[in-house]
């Protein structure tokens, strides 16, 4: 395993999460967007290029030519494999820590099952709604993706915390996207609100690093893993840029007396 890249509070690993997760110590949260392995109705098109499965067939050119690794498992194969890495996430998480995994409509029943198979208490299914996305004549549009989530055991109620919505409206990244299945940074920032401010969030399938970008912008600690070297380089660059611009996104601007270098009263 190669040495991780460290950018501020972000630690980024190039490799297979099944090999890297067992080497990690405790973490506060998992938020991740694994290969869904769900595009394509039949064996032949399921094994085809993800650019075609997820983008090309809808008349949009693939934004990038780096296919999503590991996206051709059938439903059972995906479930066995997902249980392996989720079990590692469970081991690694601190008690009560949240685990959030993205899914599409086809893989959703399996995704809620594997979360529980790994040991998590299933807490619900959030929705990422993409307004106007993928209209289909005479049918309901596939305009949402889902994020089943759970916790490692019990989580006591804390009534001082913000109430979070369960549905998030965000347009999918457009021409600027650098990963075929890139998530909006704001969506990942919304999801990070379920984690404690001092928690380290792990994304075992970081792709182009969107969870990491959001974490860095929010001043959160992050560990990302990506198997595809070109995606890994994209993630490193995006997270580095986010880190360089971090003062612009500081959640709380310094108080006037701090700016002047004065002691507070
Ligand atoms: C759905 S994409 C994540 C996209 C990401 N959310 C973003 O916004 O850029 C899943 C990523 O997992 C990576 N991947 C697939 N199998 C992996 C494995 N075993 N370990 C680590 N990464 C893996 C793929 O290369 C792909 O980039």
Coordinates of C-alpha atoms and ligand atoms in Angstrom, one line a residue:
X1 CA 0.0 0.0 0.0
X2 CA 1.4 3.4 -0.9
X3 CA 1.8 6.2 1.6
X4 CA -1.3 8.4 1.9
X5 CA -1.4 12.0 0.7
X6 CA -2.0 14.5 3.5
X7 CA -3.7 17.9 2.8
X8 CA -4.4 19.7 6.0
X9 CA -6.9 17.6 8.0
X10 CA -7.6 15.4 4.9
X11 CA -5.8 12.0 4.4
X12 CA -6.2 10.4 1.0
X13 CA -5.4 6.8 0.1
X14 CA -5.0 5.4 -3.4
X15 CA -6.1 1.7 -3.3
X16 CA -8.9 -0.8 -2.7
X17 CA -11.0 0.2 0.3
X18 CA -11.2 -3.5 1.3
X19 CA -7.5 -3.4 1.9
X20 CA -7.2 0.0 3.4
X21 CA -10.3 0.2 5.7
X22 CA -8.9 -2.6 8.0
X23 CA -5.8 -0.5 8.6
X24 CA -7.6 2.6 9.8
X25 CA -8.2 3.5 13.5
X26 CA -11.5 4.8 14.9
X27 CA -13.5 7.4 12.9
X28 CA -16.7 9.4 13.7
X29 CA -18.7 8.9 10.5
X30 CA -18.9 7.3 7.1
X31 CA -20.5 9.1 4.2
X32 CA -20.0 7.4 0.8
X33 CA -21.1 7.0 -2.7
X34 CA -20.1 3.4 -3.9
X35 CA -20.5 2.1 -7.4
X36 CA -24.2 1.3 -7.6
X37 CA -23.8 -1.6 -10.0
X38 CA -27.3 -1.1 -11.1
X39 CA -27.4 0.6 -14.5
X40 CA -28.5 -1.6 -17.4
X41 CA -31.3 -4.1 -17.4
X42 CA -29.5 -7.1 -18.9
X43 CA -26.2 -8.9 -18.3
X44 CA -24.6 -7.4 -21.5
X45 CA -25.4 -3.8 -20.9
X46 CA -24.8 -4.1 -17.1
X47 CA -21.2 -5.0 -17.9
X48 CA -20.9 -2.2 -20.4
X49 CA -19.2 1.2 -19.9
X50 CA -20.6 3.3 -17.1
X51 CA -20.4 6.4 -19.3
X52 CA -23.0 4.7 -21.6
X53 CA -25.0 3.2 -18.7
X54 CA -25.3 6.4 -16.7
X55 CA -24.9 9.2 -19.1
X56 CA -24.7 8.2 -22.8
X57 CA -28.1 6.5 -23.1
X58 CA -29.7 9.8 -22.0
X59 CA -28.3 11.6 -25.0
X60 CA -25.6 13.4 -23.0
X61 CA -22.0 12.9 -23.9
X62 CA -19.9 11.4 -21.1
X63 CA -18.3 14.2 -19.3
X64 CA -15.3 12.2 -18.6
X65 CA -13.9 9.0 -20.0
X66 CA -12.9 7.4 -16.7
X67 CA -15.3 4.6 -16.1
X68 CA -16.5 3.8 -12.6
X69 CA -14.5 0.8 -11.3
X70 CA -16.5 -2.2 -9.9
X71 CA -19.9 -1.3 -11.4
X72 CA -20.7 -4.6 -13.2
X73 CA -21.6 -6.9 -10.2
X74 CA -25.1 -8.4 -10.3
X75 CA -27.5 -7.7 -7.4
X76 CA -26.3 -10.6 -5.2
X77 CA -22.6 -10.0 -6.0
X78 CA -23.0 -6.3 -5.1
X79 CA -24.7 -7.2 -1.8
X80 CA -22.0 -9.7 -0.7
X81 CA -19.3 -7.2 -1.6
X82 CA -21.0 -4.3 0.0
X83 CA -21.4 -6.3 3.2
X84 CA -17.6 -6.8 3.3
X85 CA -16.7 -3.1 3.2
X86 CA -19.6 -2.0 5.4
X87 CA -18.5 -4.5 8.0
X88 CA -15.1 -2.8 8.0
X89 CA -16.9 0.6 8.3
X90 CA -18.8 -0.7 11.3
X91 CA -15.7 -2.0 13.0
X92 CA -14.0 1.4 12.5
X93 CA -16.8 3.7 13.6
X94 CA -17.1 5.0 17.1
X95 CA -20.3 4.0 19.0
X96 CA -23.3 5.9 17.8
X97 CA -21.5 7.1 14.6
X98 CA -23.6 7.6 11.4
X99 CA -23.0 5.6 8.2
X100 CA -24.6 7.1 5.1
X101 CA -24.5 5.3 1.7
X102 CA -25.8 6.5 -1.7
X103 CA -27.9 4.3 -3.9
X104 CA -30.2 4.6 -6.8
X105 CA -33.8 3.2 -7.0
X106 CA -32.7 -0.3 -8.4
X107 CA -30.2 -1.0 -5.7
X108 CA -32.1 0.6 -2.8
X109 CA -33.7 -2.6 -1.3
X110 CA -30.2 -4.2 -1.3
X111 CA -28.6 -1.1 0.1
X112 CA -30.8 -1.1 3.2
X113 CA -30.2 -4.8 3.7
X114 CA -26.5 -4.6 3.5
X115 CA -26.4 -1.7 6.0
X116 CA -28.2 -3.9 8.5
X117 CA -26.2 -7.1 7.5
X118 CA -23.0 -5.2 8.5
X119 CA -24.5 -4.5 11.9
X120 CA -25.9 -0.9 11.6
X121 CA -29.2 0.2 13.0
X122 CA -31.1 1.3 9.9
X123 CA -32.4 4.9 10.6
X124 CA -34.0 5.9 7.3
X125 CA -33.7 6.8 3.7
X126 CA -32.9 10.4 2.6
X127 CA -33.5 11.7 -0.9
X128 CA -31.4 13.7 -3.3
X129 CA -33.9 15.2 -5.7
X130 CA -32.7 16.5 -9.0
X131 CA -35.3 18.9 -10.4
X132 CA -36.3 18.1 -14.0
X133 CA -33.9 15.2 -14.3
X134 CA -34.4 12.3 -16.7
X135 CA -38.0 12.8 -17.8
X136 CA -39.6 9.7 -19.5
X137 CA -42.7 9.9 -21.6
X138 CA -45.7 8.3 -19.8
X139 CA -43.5 7.2 -16.8
X140 CA -42.4 8.7 -13.5
X141 CA -39.0 10.3 -13.9
X142 CA -35.9 8.8 -12.3
X143 CA -35.1 12.1 -10.8
X144 CA -33.9 11.1 -7.4
X145 CA -31.1 9.2 -5.8
X146 CA -31.3 7.9 -2.2
X147 CA -29.1 7.7 0.9
X148 CA -30.1 5.0 3.3
X149 CA -28.4 5.6 6.6
X150 CA -27.9 4.0 10.0
X151 CA -25.8 4.3 13.1
X152 CA -23.5 2.0 15.0
X153 CA -25.9 1.2 17.9
X154 CA -27.9 3.7 19.9
X155 CA -27.6 7.4 19.4
X156 CA -29.1 9.4 22.3
X157 CA -31.4 12.3 21.4
X158 CA -29.7 15.7 21.7
X159 CA -32.4 18.5 21.4
X160 CA -29.8 21.2 21.1
X161 CA -28.9 19.9 17.6
X162 CA -30.3 21.3 14.3
X163 CA -33.2 19.3 12.7
X164 CA -32.1 18.2 9.3
X165 CA -34.3 17.8 6.2
X166 CA -34.7 14.3 4.6
X167 CA -35.0 15.7 1.0
X168 CA -32.3 17.8 -0.6
X169 CA -32.9 19.6 -4.0
X170 CA -29.7 20.1 -5.9
X171 CA -28.9 20.1 -9.6
X172 CA -26.4 17.5 -10.6
X173 CA -23.0 18.9 -11.6
X174 CA -23.0 20.0 -15.3
X175 CA -20.3 20.5 -17.8
X176 CA -17.8 21.3 -15.0
X177 CA -17.9 17.8 -13.6
X178 CA -14.7 15.8 -13.4
X179 CA -16.2 12.4 -12.4
X180 CA -19.0 10.6 -14.2
X181 CA -21.1 10.3 -11.1
X182 CA -19.9 13.4 -9.3
X183 CA -22.2 14.6 -6.5
X184 CA -22.8 18.3 -5.8
X185 CA -20.5 19.8 -3.2
X186 CA -23.5 21.4 -1.5
X187 CA -25.3 18.1 -1.2
X188 CA -22.3 16.5 0.6
X189 CA -22.0 19.6 2.8
X190 CA -25.7 19.1 3.8
X191 CA -25.0 15.5 4.6
X192 CA -21.9 16.3 6.7
X193 CA -24.2 18.1 9.1
X194 CA -25.3 14.7 10.5
X195 CA -21.7 14.3 11.8
X196 CA -20.2 15.8 15.0
X197 CA -18.1 18.9 14.2
X198 CA -14.9 17.2 15.5
X199 CA -15.6 13.9 13.9
X200 CA -13.4 12.4 11.2
X201 CA -15.6 11.4 8.2
X202 CA -14.4 8.5 6.0
X203 CA -15.4 8.1 2.3
X204 CA -14.2 4.7 1.1
X205 CA -15.3 5.5 -2.5
X206 CA -14.3 9.1 -2.8
X207 CA -14.2 9.3 -6.7
X208 CA -13.3 12.9 -7.6
X209 CA -13.2 13.8 -3.9
X210 CA -16.5 15.7 -3.5
X211 CA -17.1 14.6 0.1
X212 CA -13.6 15.7 0.9
X213 CA -14.0 19.1 -0.7
X214 CA -17.2 19.7 1.4
X215 CA -15.4 18.5 4.5
X216 CA -12.4 20.8 4.0
X217 CA -14.7 23.8 3.2
X218 CA -16.4 23.1 6.6
X219 CA -13.2 22.7 8.5
X220 CA -13.9 19.0 9.1
X221 CA -11.4 16.1 9.3
X222 CA -11.6 13.7 6.3
X223 CA -10.2 10.3 5.1
X224 CA -10.8 9.4 1.5
X225 CA -10.0 6.2 -0.4
X226 CA -10.1 5.8 -4.2
X227 CA -9.0 2.9 -6.4
X228 CA -8.7 4.6 -9.7
X229 CA -5.4 6.6 -10.0
X230 CA -6.8 9.3 -12.4
X231 CA -9.7 9.9 -10.1
X232 CA -7.4 9.9 -7.1
X233 CA -5.3 12.7 -8.8
X234 CA -8.5 14.6 -9.5
X235 CA -9.6 14.2 -5.8
X236 CA -6.2 15.4 -4.5
X237 CA -6.2 18.4 -6.8
X238 CA -9.8 19.4 -5.9
X239 CA -9.2 18.9 -2.1
X240 CA -6.0 20.9 -2.3
X241 CA -7.8 23.7 -4.1
X242 CA -10.6 23.7 -1.4
X243 CA -7.9 23.8 1.3
X244 CA -6.2 26.7 -0.4
X245 CA -9.5 28.6 -0.5
X246 CA -10.6 27.6 3.0
X247 CA -10.5 31.0 4.6
X248 CA -13.2 32.0 2.1
X249 CA -15.5 29.3 3.5
X250 CA -14.8 29.7 7.2
X251 CA -18.1 28.9 9.0
X252 CA -17.6 31.7 11.5
X253 CA -15.6 34.8 10.6
X254 CA -13.2 35.9 13.3
X255 CA -14.8 38.2 15.9
X256 CA -13.7 41.9 15.6
X257 CA -11.6 41.8 18.8
X258 CA -9.8 38.7 17.4
X259 CA -9.1 40.5 14.1
X260 CA -7.5 43.3 16.1
X261 CA -5.5 40.8 18.2
X262 CA -7.2 41.8 21.4
X263 CA -8.1 39.5 24.4
X264 CA -11.8 38.8 24.8
X265 CA -13.5 40.4 27.8
Ligands
LIG1 C1 -19.9 6.5 -7.5 S1 -18.2 7.0 -7.6 C2 -18.0 8.2 -6.3 C3 -18.1 9.6 -6.9 C4 -17.9 10.7 -5.9 N1 -19.0 10.8 -4.9 C5 -17.7 12.1 -6.5 O1 -18.5 13.0 -6.2 O2 -16.8 12.2 -7.2 C6 -17.5 5.5 -6.8 C7 -15.9 5.5 -6.9 O3 -15.5 4.4 -6.2 C8 -14.3 3.9 -6.8 N2 -14.1 2.5 -6.4 C9 -14.6 1.4 -6.9 N3 -14.3 0.3 -6.2 C10 -13.4 0.8 -5.2 C11 -12.7 0.1 -4.2 N4 -12.8 -1.2 -4.0 N5 -12.0 0.8 -3.3 C12 -11.9 2.2 -3.5 N6 -12.6 2.9 -4.5 C13 -13.3 2.2 -5.3 C14 -14.5 4.1 -8.3 O4 -13.3 4.2 -9.0 C15 -15.3 5.4 -8.3 O5 -14.5 6.6 -8.5

